[in-house]
């Protein structure tokens, strides 16, 4: 098609230096497959040889489009596979749609059928910027766009089949949702969070992985729970007064051990003294810089939830202003 009708030998030097790298890769891939029983380059050695094949097609050493082709070998020359999070989505019981299923899950089921039939996800239609003349880039961009529209139309057909089978109205799933889902299908994720006071089993399972790592921020989660217990017992935060600091450190460690027992964690793990001292030293105060950073994170998360874009934190975010570390734990 587009690249098969392209004859490099007929190009001027300017046209040769502005042929999209996608065409260069496809031309070289045809040659490679012809010499390797239809296989693509798979390992480092073969991909290095493939880059050498690309370089043999250069006319000048400074042709940027050939540099781009070499840079994109590892990303583009690989077997197409379905991302792990998409496989999880397709395996979700909600993908077995019923009359009570939401438009999201009906669309997901349609994309799943598309994937089962075609072996790939719908094309997004996005094309990154590259070294190319306007005519070639627009022609390539048009091909990508038309294929994306065609794939989305197939998904629309599958959605209509599901709606008819489930006796739901034709407009139950909007075309806009189908279009967005198809275009961004490789990035779709379903995140199910738990409440802050979730089951102890979930917290324990996540934290016990890091129990032997004294510098890991999972200990901060336990310290916060211990500090809340301290507030409940004593009516104040640990370290609220300077004269209370030494004794409050001891009390907080005892409560920390109590939290470990309550969650079923081993109490033989060393208590992170650095975290305990820092926690008590601040006496429940809010440091402006830490508060500002935490507020920024919270604002980002609110924006994600309001716009339904980007991936929210899943689900416990911890920030240490002392060590400038961040970590995320799923409870």
mmCIF file of C-alpha atoms in Angstrom:
data_model
loop_
_atom_site.group_PDB
_atom_site.id
_atom_site.type_symbol
_atom_site.label_atom_id
_atom_site.label_comp_id
_atom_site.label_asym_id
_atom_site.label_seq_id
_atom_site.Cartn_x
_atom_site.Cartn_y
_atom_site.Cartn_z
ATOM 1 C CA UNK A 1 0.000 0.000 0.000
ATOM 2 C CA UNK A 2 1.498 3.348 1.082
ATOM 3 C CA UNK A 3 5.021 2.041 1.565
ATOM 4 C CA UNK A 4 4.853 -0.670 -1.097
ATOM 5 C CA UNK A 5 4.323 1.988 -3.744
ATOM 6 C CA UNK A 6 7.389 3.846 -2.507
ATOM 7 C CA UNK A 7 10.593 3.404 -4.538
ATOM 8 C CA UNK A 8 13.566 4.948 -2.766
ATOM 9 C CA UNK A 9 15.705 4.813 -5.913
ATOM 10 C CA UNK A 10 13.446 7.357 -7.619
ATOM 11 C CA UNK A 11 13.734 9.910 -4.803
ATOM 12 C CA UNK A 12 15.779 13.066 -4.925
ATOM 13 C CA UNK A 13 18.169 13.580 -2.028
ATOM 14 C CA UNK A 14 15.670 15.947 -0.384
ATOM 15 C CA UNK A 15 12.788 13.464 -0.724
ATOM 16 C CA UNK A 16 15.015 10.650 0.530
ATOM 17 C CA UNK A 17 15.921 12.658 3.652
ATOM 18 C CA UNK A 18 12.250 13.359 4.391
ATOM 19 C CA UNK A 19 10.670 9.948 3.974
ATOM 20 C CA UNK A 20 8.872 9.052 7.271
ATOM 21 C CA UNK A 21 10.823 6.604 9.428
ATOM 22 C CA UNK A 22 7.786 4.283 9.453
ATOM 23 C CA UNK A 23 8.279 3.642 5.735
ATOM 24 C CA UNK A 24 12.003 3.048 6.246
ATOM 25 C CA UNK A 25 11.302 0.476 8.963
ATOM 26 C CA UNK A 26 8.733 -1.353 6.830
ATOM 27 C CA UNK A 27 11.043 -1.464 3.815
ATOM 28 C CA UNK A 28 13.894 -2.870 5.905
ATOM 29 C CA UNK A 29 11.532 -5.282 7.644
ATOM 30 C CA UNK A 30 10.497 -6.721 4.275
ATOM 31 C CA UNK A 31 14.137 -7.364 3.445
ATOM 32 C CA UNK A 32 14.830 -8.877 6.862
ATOM 33 C CA UNK A 33 11.858 -11.215 6.736
ATOM 34 C CA UNK A 34 12.780 -12.366 3.254
ATOM 35 C CA UNK A 35 16.200 -13.400 4.567
ATOM 36 C CA UNK A 36 14.980 -14.852 7.909
ATOM 37 C CA UNK A 37 12.013 -17.070 7.046
ATOM 38 C CA UNK A 38 9.475 -14.366 7.776
ATOM 39 C CA UNK A 39 10.726 -13.706 11.324
ATOM 40 C CA UNK A 40 11.328 -10.255 12.831
ATOM 41 C CA UNK A 41 14.465 -9.241 14.775
ATOM 42 C CA UNK A 42 13.981 -10.563 18.309
ATOM 43 C CA UNK A 43 17.083 -10.070 20.414
ATOM 44 C CA UNK A 44 19.771 -7.434 20.883
ATOM 45 C CA UNK A 45 22.121 -8.995 18.320
ATOM 46 C CA UNK A 46 19.464 -9.215 15.632
ATOM 47 C CA UNK A 47 18.181 -5.705 16.266
ATOM 48 C CA UNK A 48 21.729 -4.371 16.029
ATOM 49 C CA UNK A 49 22.018 -6.100 12.656
ATOM 50 C CA UNK A 50 18.658 -4.620 11.674
ATOM 51 C CA UNK A 51 19.924 -1.125 12.483
ATOM 52 C CA UNK A 52 22.938 -1.809 10.286
ATOM 53 C CA UNK A 53 20.538 -2.757 7.497
ATOM 54 C CA UNK A 54 18.782 0.578 7.946
ATOM 55 C CA UNK A 55 22.081 2.430 7.724
ATOM 56 C CA UNK A 56 22.941 0.757 4.423
ATOM 57 C CA UNK A 57 19.994 2.605 2.886
ATOM 58 C CA UNK A 58 21.350 6.022 3.832
ATOM 59 C CA UNK A 59 22.600 8.390 1.186
ATOM 60 C CA UNK A 60 24.082 10.878 3.625
ATOM 61 C CA UNK A 61 25.284 10.474 7.200
ATOM 62 C CA UNK A 62 23.125 13.329 8.523
ATOM 63 C CA UNK A 63 19.713 12.069 7.358
ATOM 64 C CA UNK A 64 17.611 12.615 10.471
ATOM 65 C CA UNK A 65 14.787 10.312 9.357
ATOM 66 C CA UNK A 66 17.209 7.369 9.328
ATOM 67 C CA UNK A 67 18.405 8.314 12.812
ATOM 68 C CA UNK A 68 14.765 8.238 13.930
ATOM 69 C CA UNK A 69 14.284 4.835 12.311
ATOM 70 C CA UNK A 70 17.260 3.412 14.235
ATOM 71 C CA UNK A 71 16.022 4.952 17.486
ATOM 72 C CA UNK A 72 12.555 3.416 17.048
ATOM 73 C CA UNK A 73 13.704 -0.142 16.306
ATOM 74 C CA UNK A 74 13.339 -1.403 19.893
ATOM 75 C CA UNK A 75 9.936 0.242 20.289
ATOM 76 C CA UNK A 76 8.396 -0.594 16.903
ATOM 77 C CA UNK A 77 10.002 -3.855 15.812
ATOM 78 C CA UNK A 78 8.376 -6.215 18.278
ATOM 79 C CA UNK A 79 5.492 -8.638 18.414
ATOM 80 C CA UNK A 80 2.171 -6.972 19.091
ATOM 81 C CA UNK A 81 0.704 -7.981 22.442
ATOM 82 C CA UNK A 82 -2.204 -6.926 24.622
ATOM 83 C CA UNK A 83 -1.098 -4.918 27.710
ATOM 84 C CA UNK A 84 -1.439 -6.753 31.019
ATOM 85 C CA UNK A 85 -3.908 -4.223 32.466
ATOM 86 C CA UNK A 86 -6.149 -4.683 29.404
ATOM 87 C CA UNK A 87 -6.091 -8.459 29.857
ATOM 88 C CA UNK A 88 -7.164 -7.897 33.464
ATOM 89 C CA UNK A 89 -9.964 -5.659 32.241
ATOM 90 C CA UNK A 90 -11.183 -8.288 29.778
ATOM 91 C CA UNK A 91 -11.025 -10.966 32.483
ATOM 92 C CA UNK A 92 -13.156 -8.893 34.851
ATOM 93 C CA UNK A 93 -16.549 -10.533 35.551
ATOM 94 C CA UNK A 94 -18.212 -7.229 34.625
ATOM 95 C CA UNK A 95 -17.144 -7.819 31.028
ATOM 96 C CA UNK A 96 -19.828 -10.528 30.880
ATOM 97 C CA UNK A 97 -22.481 -7.918 30.252
ATOM 98 C CA UNK A 98 -26.122 -8.034 31.328
ATOM 99 C CA UNK A 99 -29.073 -5.664 30.985
ATOM 100 C CA UNK A 100 -27.881 -3.879 34.135
ATOM 101 C CA UNK A 101 -24.331 -3.311 32.843
ATOM 102 C CA UNK A 102 -23.099 0.259 32.505
ATOM 103 C CA UNK A 103 -22.225 1.793 29.102
ATOM 104 C CA UNK A 104 -18.556 1.508 30.066
ATOM 105 C CA UNK A 105 -18.675 -2.264 30.497
ATOM 106 C CA UNK A 106 -20.731 -2.810 27.361
ATOM 107 C CA UNK A 107 -18.116 -0.859 25.411
ATOM 108 C CA UNK A 108 -15.362 -2.854 27.126
ATOM 109 C CA UNK A 109 -17.074 -6.088 26.100
ATOM 110 C CA UNK A 110 -17.271 -4.822 22.512
ATOM 111 C CA UNK A 111 -13.561 -3.968 22.476
ATOM 112 C CA UNK A 112 -12.847 -7.398 23.974
ATOM 113 C CA UNK A 113 -14.716 -9.024 21.083
ATOM 114 C CA UNK A 114 -12.789 -6.847 18.624
ATOM 115 C CA UNK A 115 -9.546 -8.000 20.245
ATOM 116 C CA UNK A 116 -10.579 -11.661 20.155
ATOM 117 C CA UNK A 117 -11.456 -11.429 16.452
ATOM 118 C CA UNK A 118 -8.577 -9.226 15.251
ATOM 119 C CA UNK A 119 -5.890 -10.155 17.770
ATOM 120 C CA UNK A 120 -5.106 -6.473 18.388
ATOM 121 C CA UNK A 121 -6.729 -3.471 20.023
ATOM 122 C CA UNK A 122 -8.424 -0.764 17.935
ATOM 123 C CA UNK A 123 -5.922 1.675 16.427
ATOM 124 C CA UNK A 124 -5.696 4.982 18.250
ATOM 125 C CA UNK A 125 -5.015 6.988 15.106
ATOM 126 C CA UNK A 126 -2.388 9.126 16.829
ATOM 127 C CA UNK A 127 0.803 9.755 14.909
ATOM 128 C CA UNK A 128 3.821 11.331 16.577
ATOM 129 C CA UNK A 129 5.740 14.117 14.931
ATOM 130 C CA UNK A 130 8.637 12.985 12.753
ATOM 131 C CA UNK A 131 11.044 14.150 10.096
ATOM 132 C CA UNK A 132 9.009 14.127 6.887
ATOM 133 C CA UNK A 133 7.802 16.361 4.078
ATOM 134 C CA UNK A 134 4.252 17.660 4.424
ATOM 135 C CA UNK A 135 2.822 15.485 1.650
ATOM 136 C CA UNK A 136 4.184 12.221 3.072
ATOM 137 C CA UNK A 137 3.246 13.058 6.653
ATOM 138 C CA UNK A 138 -0.312 14.070 5.743
ATOM 139 C CA UNK A 139 -0.744 10.904 3.645
ATOM 140 C CA UNK A 140 0.496 8.750 6.543
ATOM 141 C CA UNK A 141 -1.615 10.658 9.044
ATOM 142 C CA UNK A 142 -4.673 10.117 6.864
ATOM 143 C CA UNK A 143 -4.030 6.379 6.739
ATOM 144 C CA UNK A 144 -3.786 6.174 10.537
ATOM 145 C CA UNK A 145 -6.909 8.284 11.019
ATOM 146 C CA UNK A 146 -8.984 6.307 8.523
ATOM 147 C CA UNK A 147 -7.923 2.992 10.086
ATOM 148 C CA UNK A 148 -8.795 4.289 13.556
ATOM 149 C CA UNK A 149 -12.233 5.386 12.347
ATOM 150 C CA UNK A 150 -12.753 2.002 10.685
ATOM 151 C CA UNK A 151 -11.780 0.126 13.862
ATOM 152 C CA UNK A 152 -14.067 2.307 15.986
ATOM 153 C CA UNK A 153 -16.918 1.601 13.573
ATOM 154 C CA UNK A 154 -16.412 -2.132 14.071
ATOM 155 C CA UNK A 155 -16.631 -1.610 17.839
ATOM 156 C CA UNK A 156 -19.839 0.392 17.293
ATOM 157 C CA UNK A 157 -21.283 -2.625 15.487
ATOM 158 C CA UNK A 158 -20.413 -4.931 18.361
ATOM 159 C CA UNK A 159 -21.963 -2.489 20.859
ATOM 160 C CA UNK A 160 -25.172 -2.432 18.854
ATOM 161 C CA UNK A 161 -25.259 -6.225 18.851
ATOM 162 C CA UNK A 162 -24.945 -6.277 22.640
ATOM 163 C CA UNK A 163 -27.641 -3.610 23.063
ATOM 164 C CA UNK A 164 -30.037 -5.498 20.820
ATOM 165 C CA UNK A 165 -29.367 -8.755 22.631
ATOM 166 C CA UNK A 166 -29.878 -7.098 26.043
ATOM 167 C CA UNK A 167 -33.027 -5.220 24.944
ATOM 168 C CA UNK A 168 -31.423 -1.868 25.673
ATOM 169 C CA UNK A 169 -32.099 1.312 23.664
ATOM 170 C CA UNK A 170 -29.691 2.053 20.764
ATOM 171 C CA UNK A 171 -28.577 5.308 22.385
ATOM 172 C CA UNK A 172 -27.761 3.670 25.744
ATOM 173 C CA UNK A 173 -24.061 3.830 24.802
ATOM 174 C CA UNK A 174 -23.000 7.097 23.174
ATOM 175 C CA UNK A 175 -20.855 7.233 20.042
ATOM 176 C CA UNK A 176 -18.548 9.622 21.869
ATOM 177 C CA UNK A 177 -17.828 7.021 24.575
ATOM 178 C CA UNK A 178 -17.154 4.325 21.970
ATOM 179 C CA UNK A 179 -14.845 6.629 20.032
ATOM 180 C CA UNK A 180 -12.862 7.659 23.125
ATOM 181 C CA UNK A 181 -12.686 4.079 24.405
ATOM 182 C CA UNK A 182 -11.452 2.770 21.044
ATOM 183 C CA UNK A 183 -8.915 5.554 20.631
ATOM 184 C CA UNK A 184 -7.502 5.089 24.143
ATOM 185 C CA UNK A 185 -8.132 1.368 24.637
ATOM 186 C CA UNK A 186 -4.503 0.529 25.393
ATOM 187 C CA UNK A 187 -4.539 2.970 28.329
ATOM 188 C CA UNK A 188 -7.883 2.040 29.916
ATOM 189 C CA UNK A 189 -7.743 0.793 33.483
ATOM 190 C CA UNK A 190 -10.309 -0.037 36.138
ATOM 191 C CA UNK A 191 -9.286 0.867 39.679
ATOM 192 C CA UNK A 192 -11.317 -0.254 42.648
ATOM 193 C CA UNK A 193 -10.209 1.405 45.857
ATOM 194 C CA UNK A 194 -10.911 0.563 49.488
ATOM 195 C CA UNK A 195 -12.003 2.900 52.301
ATOM 196 C CA UNK A 196 -9.332 4.372 54.579
ATOM 197 C CA UNK A 197 -10.476 2.070 57.367
ATOM 198 C CA UNK A 198 -10.313 -0.971 55.152
ATOM 199 C CA UNK A 199 -10.064 -4.595 56.284
ATOM 200 C CA UNK A 200 -6.949 -5.421 58.266
ATOM 201 C CA UNK A 201 -6.203 -8.301 55.915
ATOM 202 C CA UNK A 202 -5.698 -5.948 52.959
ATOM 203 C CA UNK A 203 -3.358 -3.674 54.932
ATOM 204 C CA UNK A 204 -1.423 -6.603 56.349
ATOM 205 C CA UNK A 205 -0.956 -8.271 52.970
ATOM 206 C CA UNK A 206 0.445 -5.084 51.475
ATOM 207 C CA UNK A 207 2.672 -4.075 54.380
ATOM 208 C CA UNK A 208 4.189 -7.429 55.275
ATOM 209 C CA UNK A 209 6.114 -7.340 51.985
ATOM 210 C CA UNK A 210 8.123 -4.396 53.304
ATOM 211 C CA UNK A 211 8.355 -5.403 56.947
ATOM 212 C CA UNK A 212 12.080 -6.108 56.771
ATOM 213 C CA UNK A 213 12.977 -2.839 55.040
ATOM 214 C CA UNK A 214 13.560 -0.251 57.786
ATOM 215 C CA UNK A 215 13.756 2.695 55.352
ATOM 216 C CA UNK A 216 10.561 1.805 53.516
ATOM 217 C CA UNK A 217 7.724 4.302 53.869
ATOM 218 C CA UNK A 218 5.192 1.596 54.700
ATOM 219 C CA UNK A 219 6.255 2.139 58.322
ATOM 220 C CA UNK A 220 4.794 5.651 58.101
ATOM 221 C CA UNK A 221 1.359 4.104 57.533
ATOM 222 C CA UNK A 222 1.699 2.171 60.787
ATOM 223 C CA UNK A 223 3.001 5.263 62.587
ATOM 224 C CA UNK A 224 -0.013 7.296 61.502
ATOM 225 C CA UNK A 225 -2.301 4.611 62.907
ATOM 226 C CA UNK A 226 -0.264 4.501 66.115
ATOM 227 C CA UNK A 227 -0.416 8.316 66.363
ATOM 228 C CA UNK A 228 -4.209 8.202 65.951
ATOM 229 C CA UNK A 229 -4.361 5.672 68.773
ATOM 230 C CA UNK A 230 -2.144 8.034 70.821
ATOM 231 C CA UNK A 231 -4.572 10.904 70.166
ATOM 232 C CA UNK A 232 -7.516 8.716 71.170
ATOM 233 C CA UNK A 233 -5.855 7.612 74.428
ATOM 234 C CA UNK A 234 -4.156 10.873 75.530
ATOM 235 C CA UNK A 235 -6.254 13.518 73.806
ATOM 236 C CA UNK A 236 -3.222 15.075 72.124
ATOM 237 C CA UNK A 237 -0.649 14.332 69.444
ATOM 238 C CA UNK A 238 2.708 12.839 70.500
ATOM 239 C CA UNK A 239 5.380 15.483 71.047
ATOM 240 C CA UNK A 240 2.997 18.433 71.415
ATOM 241 C CA UNK A 241 5.307 19.851 74.110
ATOM 242 C CA UNK A 242 9.103 19.625 74.179
ATOM 243 C CA UNK A 243 9.159 18.143 77.679
ATOM 244 C CA UNK A 244 6.877 15.316 76.521
ATOM 245 C CA UNK A 245 9.076 14.187 73.615
ATOM 246 C CA UNK A 246 11.237 11.503 75.342
ATOM 247 C CA UNK A 247 8.278 9.806 77.025
ATOM 248 C CA UNK A 248 6.027 10.178 73.985
ATOM 249 C CA UNK A 249 8.591 8.365 71.830
ATOM 250 C CA UNK A 250 8.344 5.369 74.160
ATOM 251 C CA UNK A 251 4.540 5.501 74.189
ATOM 252 C CA UNK A 252 4.370 5.788 70.397
ATOM 253 C CA UNK A 253 6.626 2.742 69.991
ATOM 254 C CA UNK A 254 4.324 0.749 72.282
ATOM 255 C CA UNK A 255 1.284 1.804 70.269
ATOM 256 C CA UNK A 256 3.183 1.015 67.056
ATOM 257 C CA UNK A 257 3.662 -2.531 68.326
ATOM 258 C CA UNK A 258 -0.021 -2.656 69.171
ATOM 259 C CA UNK A 259 -0.932 -1.700 65.603
ATOM 260 C CA UNK A 260 1.353 -4.446 64.314
ATOM 261 C CA UNK A 261 -0.375 -7.026 66.510
ATOM 262 C CA UNK A 262 -3.816 -5.769 65.508
ATOM 263 C CA UNK A 263 -2.948 -6.170 61.830
ATOM 264 C CA UNK A 264 -1.309 -9.554 62.318
ATOM 265 C CA UNK A 265 2.167 -8.294 61.451
ATOM 266 C CA UNK A 266 5.313 -9.604 63.070
ATOM 267 C CA UNK A 267 6.351 -7.610 66.154
ATOM 268 C CA UNK A 268 9.932 -8.815 65.777
ATOM 269 C CA UNK A 269 10.548 -6.289 63.015
ATOM 270 C CA UNK A 270 12.800 -3.441 64.244
ATOM 271 C CA UNK A 271 10.908 -0.232 64.967
ATOM 272 C CA UNK A 272 12.029 2.525 62.568
ATOM 273 C CA UNK A 273 13.535 4.862 65.182
ATOM 274 C CA UNK A 274 14.257 7.622 62.655
ATOM 275 C CA UNK A 275 10.580 7.827 61.673
ATOM 276 C CA UNK A 276 9.442 7.702 65.322
ATOM 277 C CA UNK A 277 11.759 10.556 66.363
ATOM 278 C CA UNK A 278 10.707 12.703 63.394
ATOM 279 C CA UNK A 279 7.042 11.973 64.030
ATOM 280 C CA UNK A 280 7.225 12.963 67.700
ATOM 281 C CA UNK A 281 9.529 15.932 67.051
ATOM 282 C CA UNK A 282 6.920 17.651 64.881
ATOM 283 C CA UNK A 283 4.228 17.216 67.533
ATOM 284 C CA UNK A 284 1.295 17.023 65.126
ATOM 285 C CA UNK A 285 2.190 20.311 63.398
ATOM 286 C CA UNK A 286 1.811 20.861 59.664
ATOM 287 C CA UNK A 287 5.025 21.956 57.959
ATOM 288 C CA UNK A 288 4.092 24.483 55.213
ATOM 289 C CA UNK A 289 6.255 22.882 52.530
ATOM 290 C CA UNK A 290 4.902 19.387 53.246
ATOM 291 C CA UNK A 291 1.334 20.694 53.416
ATOM 292 C CA UNK A 292 1.782 22.481 50.071
ATOM 293 C CA UNK A 293 3.194 19.371 48.407
ATOM 294 C CA UNK A 294 0.438 17.170 49.835
ATOM 295 C CA UNK A 295 -2.203 19.693 48.767
ATOM 296 C CA UNK A 296 -0.820 19.669 45.237
ATOM 297 C CA UNK A 297 -1.046 15.878 45.099
ATOM 298 C CA UNK A 298 -4.619 15.987 46.404
ATOM 299 C CA UNK A 299 -5.540 18.626 43.790
ATOM 300 C CA UNK A 300 -4.113 16.435 41.023
ATOM 301 C CA UNK A 301 -6.136 13.479 42.224
ATOM 302 C CA UNK A 302 -9.334 15.539 42.381
ATOM 303 C CA UNK A 303 -8.730 16.743 38.829
ATOM 304 C CA UNK A 304 -8.256 13.167 37.632
ATOM 305 C CA UNK A 305 -11.523 12.076 39.215
ATOM 306 C CA UNK A 306 -13.487 15.075 37.918
ATOM 307 C CA UNK A 307 -12.196 14.825 34.332
ATOM 308 C CA UNK A 308 -11.971 10.999 34.249
ATOM 309 C CA UNK A 309 -8.533 11.333 32.697
ATOM 310 C CA UNK A 310 -5.142 9.939 33.664
ATOM 311 C CA UNK A 311 -4.607 7.204 36.238
ATOM 312 C CA UNK A 312 -5.464 7.968 39.888
ATOM 313 C CA UNK A 313 -3.171 6.904 42.717
ATOM 314 C CA UNK A 314 -4.085 3.386 43.814
ATOM 315 C CA UNK A 315 -4.558 3.826 46.623
ATOM 316 C CA UNK A 316 -2.431 4.972 49.620
ATOM 317 C CA UNK A 317 0.146 7.675 48.823
ATOM 318 C CA UNK A 318 2.886 8.345 51.374
ATOM 319 C CA UNK A 319 5.297 11.281 51.310
ATOM 320 C CA UNK A 320 8.256 11.792 53.619
ATOM 321 C CA UNK A 321 9.389 15.415 53.731
ATOM 322 C CA UNK A 322 12.517 14.412 55.618
ATOM 323 C CA UNK A 323 13.902 11.973 53.052
ATOM 324 C CA UNK A 324 12.018 13.419 50.040
ATOM 325 C CA UNK A 325 10.658 9.945 49.272
ATOM 326 C CA UNK A 326 7.254 8.993 47.963
ATOM 327 C CA UNK A 327 5.578 5.597 47.788
ATOM 328 C CA UNK A 328 2.210 4.110 46.868
ATOM 329 C CA UNK A 329 0.651 1.113 48.640
ATOM 330 C CA UNK A 330 -2.495 -0.711 47.603
ATOM 331 C CA UNK A 331 -4.666 -1.661 50.577
#
